[in-house]
Short mmCIF file of C-alpha atoms and ligand atoms in Angstrom, two decimals:
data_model
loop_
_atom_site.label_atom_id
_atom_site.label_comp_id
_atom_site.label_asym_id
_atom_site.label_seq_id
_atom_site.Cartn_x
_atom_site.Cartn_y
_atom_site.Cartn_z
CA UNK K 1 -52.70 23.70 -15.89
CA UNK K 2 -56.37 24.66 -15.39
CA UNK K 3 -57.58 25.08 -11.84
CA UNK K 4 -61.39 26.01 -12.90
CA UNK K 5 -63.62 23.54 -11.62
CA UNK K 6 -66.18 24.02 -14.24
CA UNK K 7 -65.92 20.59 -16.36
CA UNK K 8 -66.73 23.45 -20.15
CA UNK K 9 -63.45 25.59 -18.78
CA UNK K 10 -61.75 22.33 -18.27
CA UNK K 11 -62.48 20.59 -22.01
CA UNK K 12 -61.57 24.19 -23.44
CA UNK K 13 -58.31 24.08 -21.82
CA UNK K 14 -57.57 20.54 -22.54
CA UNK K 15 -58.27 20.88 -26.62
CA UNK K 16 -56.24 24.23 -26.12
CA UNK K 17 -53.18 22.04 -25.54
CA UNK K 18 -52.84 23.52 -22.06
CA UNK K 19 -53.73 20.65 -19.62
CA UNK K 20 -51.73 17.20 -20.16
CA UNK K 21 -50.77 16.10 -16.75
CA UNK K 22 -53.25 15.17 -14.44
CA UNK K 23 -56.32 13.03 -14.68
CA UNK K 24 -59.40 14.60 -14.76
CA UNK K 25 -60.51 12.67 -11.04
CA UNK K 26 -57.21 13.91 -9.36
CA UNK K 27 -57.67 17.52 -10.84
CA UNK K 28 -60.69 17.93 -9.12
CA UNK K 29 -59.47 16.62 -5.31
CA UNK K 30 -56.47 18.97 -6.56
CA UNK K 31 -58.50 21.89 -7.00
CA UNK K 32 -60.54 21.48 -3.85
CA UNK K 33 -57.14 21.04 -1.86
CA UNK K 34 -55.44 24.14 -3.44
CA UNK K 35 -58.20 25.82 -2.82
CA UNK K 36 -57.74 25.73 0.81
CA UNK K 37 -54.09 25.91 1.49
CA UNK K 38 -52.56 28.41 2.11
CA UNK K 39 -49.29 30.42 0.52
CA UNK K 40 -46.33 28.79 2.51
CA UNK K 41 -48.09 25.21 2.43
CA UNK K 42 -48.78 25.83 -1.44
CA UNK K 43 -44.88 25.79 -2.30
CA UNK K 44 -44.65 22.62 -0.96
CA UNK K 45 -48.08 20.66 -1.80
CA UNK K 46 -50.51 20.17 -4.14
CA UNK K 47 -50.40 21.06 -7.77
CA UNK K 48 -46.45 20.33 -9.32
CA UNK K 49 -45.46 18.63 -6.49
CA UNK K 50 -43.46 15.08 -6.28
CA UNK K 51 -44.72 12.49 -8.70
CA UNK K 52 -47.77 10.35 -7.94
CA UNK K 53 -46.55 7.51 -9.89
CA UNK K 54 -43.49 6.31 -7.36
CA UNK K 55 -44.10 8.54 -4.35
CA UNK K 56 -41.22 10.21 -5.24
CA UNK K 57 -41.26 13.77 -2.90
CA UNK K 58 -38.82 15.31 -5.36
CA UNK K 59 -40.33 16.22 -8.87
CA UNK K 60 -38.51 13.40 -11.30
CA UNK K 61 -36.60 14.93 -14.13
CA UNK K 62 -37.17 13.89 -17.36
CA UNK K 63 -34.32 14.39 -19.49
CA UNK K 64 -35.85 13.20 -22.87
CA UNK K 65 -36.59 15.02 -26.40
CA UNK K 66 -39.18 12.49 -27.70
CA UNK K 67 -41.83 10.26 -26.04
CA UNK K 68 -42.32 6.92 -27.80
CA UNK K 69 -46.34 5.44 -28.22
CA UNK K 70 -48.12 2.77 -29.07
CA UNK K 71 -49.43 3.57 -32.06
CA UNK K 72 -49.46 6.09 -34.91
CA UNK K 73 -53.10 6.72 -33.96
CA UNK K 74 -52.41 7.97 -30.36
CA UNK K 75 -49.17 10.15 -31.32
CA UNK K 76 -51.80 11.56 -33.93
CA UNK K 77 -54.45 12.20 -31.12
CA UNK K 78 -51.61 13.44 -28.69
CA UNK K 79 -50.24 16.06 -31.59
CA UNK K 80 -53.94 17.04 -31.67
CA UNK K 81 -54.56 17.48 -28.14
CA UNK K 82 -57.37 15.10 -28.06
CA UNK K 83 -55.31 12.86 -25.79
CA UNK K 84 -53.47 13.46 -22.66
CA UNK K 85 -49.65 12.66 -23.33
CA UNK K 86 -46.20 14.03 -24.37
CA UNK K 87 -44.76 14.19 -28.35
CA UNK K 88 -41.61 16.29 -27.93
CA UNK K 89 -40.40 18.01 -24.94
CA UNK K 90 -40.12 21.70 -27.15
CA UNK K 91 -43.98 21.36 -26.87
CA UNK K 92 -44.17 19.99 -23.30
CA UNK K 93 -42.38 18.04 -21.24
CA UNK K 94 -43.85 16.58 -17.33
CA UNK K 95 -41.19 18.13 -15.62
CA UNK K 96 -41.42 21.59 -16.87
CA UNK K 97 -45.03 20.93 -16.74
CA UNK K 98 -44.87 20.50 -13.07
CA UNK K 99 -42.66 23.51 -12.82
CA UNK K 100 -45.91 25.66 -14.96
CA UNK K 101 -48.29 24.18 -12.18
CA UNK K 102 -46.55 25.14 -9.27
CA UNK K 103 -45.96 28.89 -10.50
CA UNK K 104 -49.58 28.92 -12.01
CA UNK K 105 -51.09 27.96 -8.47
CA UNK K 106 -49.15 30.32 -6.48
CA UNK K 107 -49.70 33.56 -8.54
CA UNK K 108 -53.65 32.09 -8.95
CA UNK K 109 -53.57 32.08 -12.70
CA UNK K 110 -55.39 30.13 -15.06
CA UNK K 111 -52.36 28.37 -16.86
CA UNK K 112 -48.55 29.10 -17.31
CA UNK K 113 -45.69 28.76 -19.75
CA UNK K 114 -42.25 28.28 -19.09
CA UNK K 115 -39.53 29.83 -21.05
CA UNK K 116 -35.93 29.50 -21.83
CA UNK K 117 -35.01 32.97 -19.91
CA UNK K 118 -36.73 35.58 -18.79
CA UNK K 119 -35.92 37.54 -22.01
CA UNK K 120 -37.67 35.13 -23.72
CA UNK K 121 -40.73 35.09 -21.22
CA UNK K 122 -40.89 38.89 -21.97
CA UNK K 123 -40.46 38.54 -25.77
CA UNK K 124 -43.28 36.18 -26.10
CA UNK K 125 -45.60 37.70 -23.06
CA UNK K 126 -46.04 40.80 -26.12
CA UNK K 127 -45.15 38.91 -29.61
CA UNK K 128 -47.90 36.43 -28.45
CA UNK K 129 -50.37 39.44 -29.13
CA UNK K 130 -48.53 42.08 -31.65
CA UNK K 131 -48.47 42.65 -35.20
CA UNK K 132 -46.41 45.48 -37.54
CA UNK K 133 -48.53 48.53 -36.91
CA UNK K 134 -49.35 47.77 -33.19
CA UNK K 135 -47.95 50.35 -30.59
CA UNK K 136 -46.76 48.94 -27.18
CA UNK K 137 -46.47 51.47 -23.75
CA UNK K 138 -44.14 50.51 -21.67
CA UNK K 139 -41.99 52.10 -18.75
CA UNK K 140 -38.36 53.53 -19.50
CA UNK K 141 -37.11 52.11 -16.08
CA UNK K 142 -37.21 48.87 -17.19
CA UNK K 143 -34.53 46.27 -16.66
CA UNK K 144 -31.61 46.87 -19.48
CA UNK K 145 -32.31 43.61 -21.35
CA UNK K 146 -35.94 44.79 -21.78
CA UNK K 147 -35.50 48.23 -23.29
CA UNK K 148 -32.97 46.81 -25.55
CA UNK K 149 -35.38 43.98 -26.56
CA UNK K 150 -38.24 46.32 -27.31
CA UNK K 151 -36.06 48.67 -29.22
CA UNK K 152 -35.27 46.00 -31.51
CA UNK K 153 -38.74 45.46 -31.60
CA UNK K 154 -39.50 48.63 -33.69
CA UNK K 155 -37.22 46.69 -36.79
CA UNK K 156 -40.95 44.70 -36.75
CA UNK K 157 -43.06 47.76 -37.68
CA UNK K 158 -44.35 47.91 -33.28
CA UNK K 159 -44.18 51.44 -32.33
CA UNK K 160 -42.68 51.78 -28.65
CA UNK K 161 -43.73 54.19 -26.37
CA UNK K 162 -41.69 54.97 -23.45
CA UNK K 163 -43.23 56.47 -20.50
CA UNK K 164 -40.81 58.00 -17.60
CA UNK K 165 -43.47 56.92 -14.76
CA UNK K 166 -46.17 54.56 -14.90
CA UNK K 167 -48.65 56.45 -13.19
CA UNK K 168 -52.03 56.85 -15.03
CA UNK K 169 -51.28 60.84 -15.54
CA UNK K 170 -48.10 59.87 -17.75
CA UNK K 171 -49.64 57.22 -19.30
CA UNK K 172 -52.56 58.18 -20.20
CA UNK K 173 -51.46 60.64 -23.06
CA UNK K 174 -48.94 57.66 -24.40
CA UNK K 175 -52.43 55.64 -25.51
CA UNK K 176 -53.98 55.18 -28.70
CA UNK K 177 -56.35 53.90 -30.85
CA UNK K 178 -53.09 51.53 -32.05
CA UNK K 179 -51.78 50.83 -28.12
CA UNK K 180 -52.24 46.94 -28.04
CA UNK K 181 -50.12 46.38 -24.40
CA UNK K 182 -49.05 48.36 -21.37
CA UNK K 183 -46.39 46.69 -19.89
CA UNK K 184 -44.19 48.07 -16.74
CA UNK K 185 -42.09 46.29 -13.81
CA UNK K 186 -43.75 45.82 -10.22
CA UNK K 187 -40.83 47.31 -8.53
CA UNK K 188 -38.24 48.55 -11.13
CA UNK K 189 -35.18 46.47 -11.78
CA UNK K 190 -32.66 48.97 -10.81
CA UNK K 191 -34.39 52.58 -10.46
CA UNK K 192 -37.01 50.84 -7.76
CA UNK K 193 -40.03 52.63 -8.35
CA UNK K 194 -43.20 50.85 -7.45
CA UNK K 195 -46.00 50.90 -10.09
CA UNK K 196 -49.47 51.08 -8.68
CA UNK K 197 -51.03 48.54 -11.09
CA UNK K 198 -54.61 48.99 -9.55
CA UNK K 199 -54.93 52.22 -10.48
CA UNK K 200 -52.85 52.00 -13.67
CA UNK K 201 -55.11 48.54 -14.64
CA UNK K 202 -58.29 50.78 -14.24
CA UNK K 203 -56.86 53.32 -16.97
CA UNK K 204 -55.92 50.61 -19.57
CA UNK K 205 -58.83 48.24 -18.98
CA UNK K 206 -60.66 51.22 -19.65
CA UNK K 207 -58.93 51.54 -23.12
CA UNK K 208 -59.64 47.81 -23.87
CA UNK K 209 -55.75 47.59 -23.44
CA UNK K 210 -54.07 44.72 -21.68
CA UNK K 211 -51.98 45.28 -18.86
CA UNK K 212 -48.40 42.73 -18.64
CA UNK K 213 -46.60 42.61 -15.28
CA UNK K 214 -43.29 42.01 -14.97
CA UNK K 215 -42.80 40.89 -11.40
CA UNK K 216 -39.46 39.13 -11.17
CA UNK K 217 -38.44 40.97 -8.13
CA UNK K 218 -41.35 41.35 -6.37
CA UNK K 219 -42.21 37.30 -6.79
CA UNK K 220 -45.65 36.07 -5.50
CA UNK K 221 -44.64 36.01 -1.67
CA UNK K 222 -44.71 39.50 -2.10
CA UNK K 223 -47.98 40.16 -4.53
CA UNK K 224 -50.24 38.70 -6.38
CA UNK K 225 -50.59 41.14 -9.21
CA UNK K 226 -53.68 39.42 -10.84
CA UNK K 227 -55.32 40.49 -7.32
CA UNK K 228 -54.46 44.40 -8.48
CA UNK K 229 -55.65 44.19 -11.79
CA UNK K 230 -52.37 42.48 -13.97
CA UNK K 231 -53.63 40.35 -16.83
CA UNK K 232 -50.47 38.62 -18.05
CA UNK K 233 -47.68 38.02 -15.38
CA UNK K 234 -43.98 37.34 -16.54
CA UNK K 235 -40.94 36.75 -14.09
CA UNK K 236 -37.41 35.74 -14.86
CA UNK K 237 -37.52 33.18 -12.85
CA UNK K 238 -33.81 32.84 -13.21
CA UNK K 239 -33.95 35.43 -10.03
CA UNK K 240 -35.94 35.03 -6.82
CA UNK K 241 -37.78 31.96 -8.36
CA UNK K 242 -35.04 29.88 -8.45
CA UNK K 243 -33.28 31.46 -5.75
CA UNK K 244 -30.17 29.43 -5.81
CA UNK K 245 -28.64 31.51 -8.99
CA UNK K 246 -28.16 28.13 -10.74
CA UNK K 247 -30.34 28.24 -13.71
CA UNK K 248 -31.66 30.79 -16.79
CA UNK K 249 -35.19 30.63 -17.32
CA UNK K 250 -38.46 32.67 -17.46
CA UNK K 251 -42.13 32.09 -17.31
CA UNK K 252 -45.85 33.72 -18.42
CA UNK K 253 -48.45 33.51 -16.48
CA UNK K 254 -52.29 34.18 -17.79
CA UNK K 255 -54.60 35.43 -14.94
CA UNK K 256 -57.10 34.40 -17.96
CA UNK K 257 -59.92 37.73 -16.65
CA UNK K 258 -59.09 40.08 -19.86
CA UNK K 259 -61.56 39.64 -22.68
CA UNK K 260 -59.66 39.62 -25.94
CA UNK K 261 -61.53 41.82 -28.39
CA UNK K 262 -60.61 39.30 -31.58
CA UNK K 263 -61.23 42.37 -34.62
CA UNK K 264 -57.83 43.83 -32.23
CA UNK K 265 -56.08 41.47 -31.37
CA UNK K 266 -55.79 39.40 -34.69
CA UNK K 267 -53.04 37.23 -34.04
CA UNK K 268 -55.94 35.16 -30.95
CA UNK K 269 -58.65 35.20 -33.52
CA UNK K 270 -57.39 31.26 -34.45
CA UNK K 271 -57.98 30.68 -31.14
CA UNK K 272 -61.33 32.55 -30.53
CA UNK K 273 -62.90 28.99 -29.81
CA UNK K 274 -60.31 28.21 -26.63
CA UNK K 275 -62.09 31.41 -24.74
CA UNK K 276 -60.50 32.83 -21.76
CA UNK K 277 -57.69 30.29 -22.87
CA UNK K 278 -56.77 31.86 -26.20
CA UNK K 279 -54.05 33.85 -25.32
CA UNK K 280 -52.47 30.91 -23.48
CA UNK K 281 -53.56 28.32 -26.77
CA UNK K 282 -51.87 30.77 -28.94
CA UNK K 283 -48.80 31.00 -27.19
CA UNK K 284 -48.24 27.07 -26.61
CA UNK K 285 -49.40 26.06 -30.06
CA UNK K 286 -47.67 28.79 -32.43
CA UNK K 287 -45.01 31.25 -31.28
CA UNK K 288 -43.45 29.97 -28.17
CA UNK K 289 -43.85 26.72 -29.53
CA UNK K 290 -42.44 27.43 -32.86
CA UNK K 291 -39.61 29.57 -31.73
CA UNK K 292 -38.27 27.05 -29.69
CA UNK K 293 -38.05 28.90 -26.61
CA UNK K 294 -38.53 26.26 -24.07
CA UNK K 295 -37.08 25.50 -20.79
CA UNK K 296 -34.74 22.69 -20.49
CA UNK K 297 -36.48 20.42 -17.97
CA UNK K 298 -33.34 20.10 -15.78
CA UNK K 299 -34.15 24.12 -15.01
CA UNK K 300 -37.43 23.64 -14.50
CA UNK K 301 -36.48 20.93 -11.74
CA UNK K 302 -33.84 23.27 -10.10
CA UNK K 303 -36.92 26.04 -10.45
CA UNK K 304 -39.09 23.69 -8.53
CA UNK K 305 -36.84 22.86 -5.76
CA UNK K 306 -35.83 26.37 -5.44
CA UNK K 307 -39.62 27.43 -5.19
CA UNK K 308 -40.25 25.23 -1.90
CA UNK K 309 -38.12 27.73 0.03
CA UNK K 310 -39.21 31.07 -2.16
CA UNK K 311 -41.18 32.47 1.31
CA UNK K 312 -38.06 31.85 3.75
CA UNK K 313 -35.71 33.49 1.47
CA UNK K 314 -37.97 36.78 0.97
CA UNK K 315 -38.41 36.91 4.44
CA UNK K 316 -34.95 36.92 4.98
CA UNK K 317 -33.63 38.92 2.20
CA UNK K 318 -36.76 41.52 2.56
CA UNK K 319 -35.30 42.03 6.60
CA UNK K 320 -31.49 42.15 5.38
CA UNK K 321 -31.97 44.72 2.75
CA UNK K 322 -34.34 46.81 5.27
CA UNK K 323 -31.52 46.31 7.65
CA UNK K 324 -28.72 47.34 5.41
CA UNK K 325 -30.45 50.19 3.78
CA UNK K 326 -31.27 51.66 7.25
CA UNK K 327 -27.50 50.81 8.15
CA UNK K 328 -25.86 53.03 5.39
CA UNK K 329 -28.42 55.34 5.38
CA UNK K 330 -27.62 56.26 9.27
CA UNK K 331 -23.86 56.18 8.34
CA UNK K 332 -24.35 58.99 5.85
CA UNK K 333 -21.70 57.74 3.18
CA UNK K 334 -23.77 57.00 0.42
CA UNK K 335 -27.67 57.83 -0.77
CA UNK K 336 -29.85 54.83 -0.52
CA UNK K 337 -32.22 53.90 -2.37
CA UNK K 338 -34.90 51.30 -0.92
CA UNK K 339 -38.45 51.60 -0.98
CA UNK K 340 -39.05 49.84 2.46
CA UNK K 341 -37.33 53.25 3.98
CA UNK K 342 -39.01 55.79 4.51
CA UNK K 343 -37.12 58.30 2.58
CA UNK K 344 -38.36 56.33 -0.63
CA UNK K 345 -41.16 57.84 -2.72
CA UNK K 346 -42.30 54.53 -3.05
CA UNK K 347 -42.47 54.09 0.41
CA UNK K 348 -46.60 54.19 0.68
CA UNK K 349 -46.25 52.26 -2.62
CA UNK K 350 -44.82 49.25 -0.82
CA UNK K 351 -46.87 49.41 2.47
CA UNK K 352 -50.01 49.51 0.22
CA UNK K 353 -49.24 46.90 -2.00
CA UNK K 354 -46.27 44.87 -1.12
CA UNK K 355 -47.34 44.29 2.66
CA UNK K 356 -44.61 46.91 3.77
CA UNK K 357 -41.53 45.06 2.55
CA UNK K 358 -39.29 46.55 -0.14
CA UNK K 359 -37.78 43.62 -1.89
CA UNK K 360 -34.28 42.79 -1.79
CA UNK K 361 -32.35 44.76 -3.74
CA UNK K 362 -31.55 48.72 -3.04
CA UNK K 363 -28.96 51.00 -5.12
CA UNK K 364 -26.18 53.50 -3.81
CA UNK K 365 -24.84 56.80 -4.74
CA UNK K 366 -21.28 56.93 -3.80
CA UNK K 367 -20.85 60.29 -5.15
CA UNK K 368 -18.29 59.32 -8.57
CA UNK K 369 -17.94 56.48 -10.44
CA UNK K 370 -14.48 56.08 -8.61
CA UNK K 371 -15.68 55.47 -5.33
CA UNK K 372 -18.80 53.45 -6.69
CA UNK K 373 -15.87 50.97 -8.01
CA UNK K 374 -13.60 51.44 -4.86
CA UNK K 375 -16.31 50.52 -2.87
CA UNK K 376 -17.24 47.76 -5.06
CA UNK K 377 -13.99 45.94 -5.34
CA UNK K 378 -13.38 46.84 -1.49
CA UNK K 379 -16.21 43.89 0.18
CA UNK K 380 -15.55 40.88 0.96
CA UNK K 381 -18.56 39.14 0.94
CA UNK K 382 -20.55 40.32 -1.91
CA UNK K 383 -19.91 38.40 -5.50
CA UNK K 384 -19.38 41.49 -8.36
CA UNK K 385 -22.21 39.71 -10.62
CA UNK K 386 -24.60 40.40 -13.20
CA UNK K 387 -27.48 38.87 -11.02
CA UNK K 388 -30.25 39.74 -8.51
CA UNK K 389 -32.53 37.07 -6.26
CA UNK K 390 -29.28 34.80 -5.66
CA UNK K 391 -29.37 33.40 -1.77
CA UNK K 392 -25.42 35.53 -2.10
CA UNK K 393 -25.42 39.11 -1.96
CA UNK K 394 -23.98 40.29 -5.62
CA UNK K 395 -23.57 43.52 -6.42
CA UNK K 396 -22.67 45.53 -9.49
CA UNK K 397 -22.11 49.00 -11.27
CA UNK K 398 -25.03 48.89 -14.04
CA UNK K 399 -23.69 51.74 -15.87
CA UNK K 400 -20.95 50.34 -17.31
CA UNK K 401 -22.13 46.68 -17.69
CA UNK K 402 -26.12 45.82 -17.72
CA UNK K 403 -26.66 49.68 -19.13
CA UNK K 404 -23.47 49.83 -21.09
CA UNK K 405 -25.89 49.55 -24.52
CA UNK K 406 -28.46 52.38 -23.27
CA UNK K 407 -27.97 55.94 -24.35
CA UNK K 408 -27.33 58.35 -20.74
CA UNK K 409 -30.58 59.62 -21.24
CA UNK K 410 -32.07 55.88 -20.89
CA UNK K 411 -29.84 55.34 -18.64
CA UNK K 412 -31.06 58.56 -16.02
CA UNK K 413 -34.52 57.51 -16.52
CA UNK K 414 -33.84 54.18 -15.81
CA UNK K 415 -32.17 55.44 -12.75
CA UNK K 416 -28.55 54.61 -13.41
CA UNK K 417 -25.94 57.02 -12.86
CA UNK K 418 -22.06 57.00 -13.57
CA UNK K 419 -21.75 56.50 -9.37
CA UNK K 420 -24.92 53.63 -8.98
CA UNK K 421 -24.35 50.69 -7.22
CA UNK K 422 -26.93 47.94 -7.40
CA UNK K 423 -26.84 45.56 -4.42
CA UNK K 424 -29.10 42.61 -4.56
CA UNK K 425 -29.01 41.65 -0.79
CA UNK K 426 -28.52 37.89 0.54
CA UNK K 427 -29.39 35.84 3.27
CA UNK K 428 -26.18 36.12 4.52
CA UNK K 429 -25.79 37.12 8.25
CA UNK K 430 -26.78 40.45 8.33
CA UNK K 431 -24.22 41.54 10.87
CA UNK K 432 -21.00 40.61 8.66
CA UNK K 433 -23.23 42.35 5.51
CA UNK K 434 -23.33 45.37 7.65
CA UNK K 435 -19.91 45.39 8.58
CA UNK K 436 -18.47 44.96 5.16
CA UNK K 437 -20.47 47.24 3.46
CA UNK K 438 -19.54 50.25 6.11
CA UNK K 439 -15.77 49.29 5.98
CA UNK K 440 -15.99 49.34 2.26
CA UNK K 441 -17.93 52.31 2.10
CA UNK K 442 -15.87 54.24 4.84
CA UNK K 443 -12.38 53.21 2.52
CA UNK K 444 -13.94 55.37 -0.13
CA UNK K 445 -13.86 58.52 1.91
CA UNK K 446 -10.31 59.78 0.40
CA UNK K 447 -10.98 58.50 -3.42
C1 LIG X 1 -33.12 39.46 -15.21
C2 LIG X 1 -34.37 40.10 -15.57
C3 LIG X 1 -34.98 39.84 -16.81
C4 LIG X 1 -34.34 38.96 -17.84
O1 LIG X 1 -34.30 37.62 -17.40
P1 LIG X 1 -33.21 36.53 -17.88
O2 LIG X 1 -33.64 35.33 -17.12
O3 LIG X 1 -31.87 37.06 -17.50
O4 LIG X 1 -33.35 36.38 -19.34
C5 LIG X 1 -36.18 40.47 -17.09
N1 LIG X 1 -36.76 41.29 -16.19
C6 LIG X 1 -36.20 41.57 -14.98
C7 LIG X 1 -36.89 42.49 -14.05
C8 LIG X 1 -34.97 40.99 -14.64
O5 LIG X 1 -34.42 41.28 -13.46
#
């Protein structure tokens, strides 16, 4: 799980618990290889890939709870991460552990931990560092699962700041002396706002304050937010990850540069010894570990097969949504909403940090609530789903289903209105998407 080539970063990592899969020879070539390859070749080689031990191409699956030793001595070494090996596969198992390596490599982190969901991947990404008394600033466009998981947060004693825009101007007034975690989506799951995490990074590094990315739907084909200043990155990996919309699961990701202040952060101060690797020793060995939230390695396999065609997918989904939102936008029956137009605030956003794509998923204004369910329940293609970074387009109304908890207030900063319609886009033929989409929308004139 550690790709540093210096031999004290690698012991540090190993008694942290957070490297149990390859030998200490073959880490090395492995290092020296992924340092070279590029993004596309990366989801298919190197680290997390196949299984040295047969040749097997595919990663093996290793549907077991308990790995059986030789002797009560090594289980005891194992348990005390003084020996490579698996005990239990809550703590580790090889195929989720392949699944860690291969998302670790591609955003260039230092180590990774894979989660039951993505709600549990964001739970943990701020637990992992929080006590009662800690405040927490964090964007109010956040998916719906999110803001309802950090309002039940405040039951804990952790104060919750909302901000309306992440910018540093909003923010900025939102920090204190108690603020112990910004944490905001890349491109907002649904209001699509684009935070600029360089600049945003610079304000809370500043502060001593750690910034945590959620970048399920931008995914690392898109950015690499540890390049722009991210210290923790979490996806659902439920989404664009594993592509195929076949699987629940999450995943954090340490870019291992912030330097835990131990008097603040009190929760690491166990793990002061483990270095740039505390955060990531803390999780594995107490909360994640001891809340049970791991991913079932069958997930983690259909995670790791999805993953070797993340970059064709995003190319294709990118071009269709572009292509759709410019599509409805030119028909004139419904306000899109798309960063990769150029009617999009966040339009210099995405050219400056997202390579001039806009993801795949844009939202509609139909005009009522009516038409936004006429129009819904008039395509043909599109599944009505609660889901986003499926190869199938899905769409849905969010105010009445993924909002239906949030107050209208959360719900208008979030950018979800009673006539919203989220679309995450496909890789369908974008002709027929077109087509529908128009027809449906068109039907709705009369409503
Ligand atoms: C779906 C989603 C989550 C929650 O992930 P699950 O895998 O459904 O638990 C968190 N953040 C974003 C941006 C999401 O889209």
């Amino acid at each position: 799980m550690c790709y540093d080539i210096a031999e004290q970063n690698r012991r540090t990592a190993f008694r942290a618990g957070l490297s149990y899969r390859i030998s200490p020879g073959e880490k090395y070539k492995a290092v020296k290889i992924m340092k070279q390859m590029r993004f596309d070749t990366m989801l298919l080689h190197g680290q997390g890939a196949g299984d040295k031990a047969t040749g097997s191409t595919a990663v093996p699956i290793y549907q077991t709870s308990a790995y059986a030793h030789e002797s009560a001595e090594k289980l005891e070494q194992i348990f005390k991460n003084k020996a490579q090996g698996f005990a239990y596969s809550r703590i580790s198992n090889p195929t989720v552990a392949a699944f860690e390596q291969k998302i670790n490599a591609l955003e260039g982190g230092i180590g990774a931990v894979a989660c039951s969901s993505g709600m549990s991947a964001v739970a943990l990404s701020m637990l992992n560092i929080l006590s009662a008394g800690d405040e927490i600033v964090v964007s109010s466009a956040l998916f719906g699962g999110t803001i309802d998981l950090f309002s039940d947060l405040q039951a804990f004693g952790i104060k919750v700041r909302f901000v309306e825009h992440m910018t540093v101007e909003e923010v900025e007034p939102c920090l204190s002396e108690k603020t112990r975690a910004v944490f905001t989506e890349l491109i907002g799951n649904p209001r699509l706002d684009i935070t600029d995490i360089d600049a945003l990074a610079g304000l809370v590094h500043s502060r001593n304050i750690p910034l945590i990315v959620d970048s399920t739907t931008a995914t690392p084909y898109l950015i690499k937010p540890f390049g722009h200043g991210a210290d923790i990155v979490v996806h659902s990996s439920s989404k664009y990850i594993n592509g195929g919309g076949n699987s629940i699961s999450g995943v954090i990701v340490d870019g291992g540069k912030f330097s835990w202040d131990f008097e603040r952060y009190k929760v690491l101060a166990g793990y002061k010894r483990f270095g740039k690797f505390a955060y990531l020793a803390s999780m594995r060995n107490g909360l994640w570990r001891n809340m049970g939230a791991c991913l079932a390695p069958m997930n983690a396999y259909m995670n790791t097969v999805g993953l070797e065609t993340l970059s064709l997918r995003m190319e294709r989904q990118c071009e269709n949504a572009l292509s759709l939102a410019r599509c409805i936008e030119e028909s004139g029956l419904a306000r899109v909403n798309y960063p990769g137009l150029e009617s999009s605030p966040y339009n210099g956003l995405a050219k400056k940090l997202l390579g001039g794509r806009g993801g795949a998923i844009l939202t509609l204004r139909t005009g009522s609530r009516e038409k936004a369910f006429g129009f819904i329940n008039a395509l043909k293609y599109a599944f009505i789903a609660t889901n986003i970074g499926d190869v199938r387009t899905l769409v849905i109304h969010p105010e009445s289903t993924i909002y239906a908890h949030s107050t209208p207030e959360q719900q208008h900063s979030a950018g979800v209105y009673e006539d919203t319609v989220r679309i995450s886009v496909g890789i369908e033929d974008i002709e027929d998407l077109k087509e529908d989409m128009i027809q449906a929308l068109g039907s709705q004139k009369e409503v």
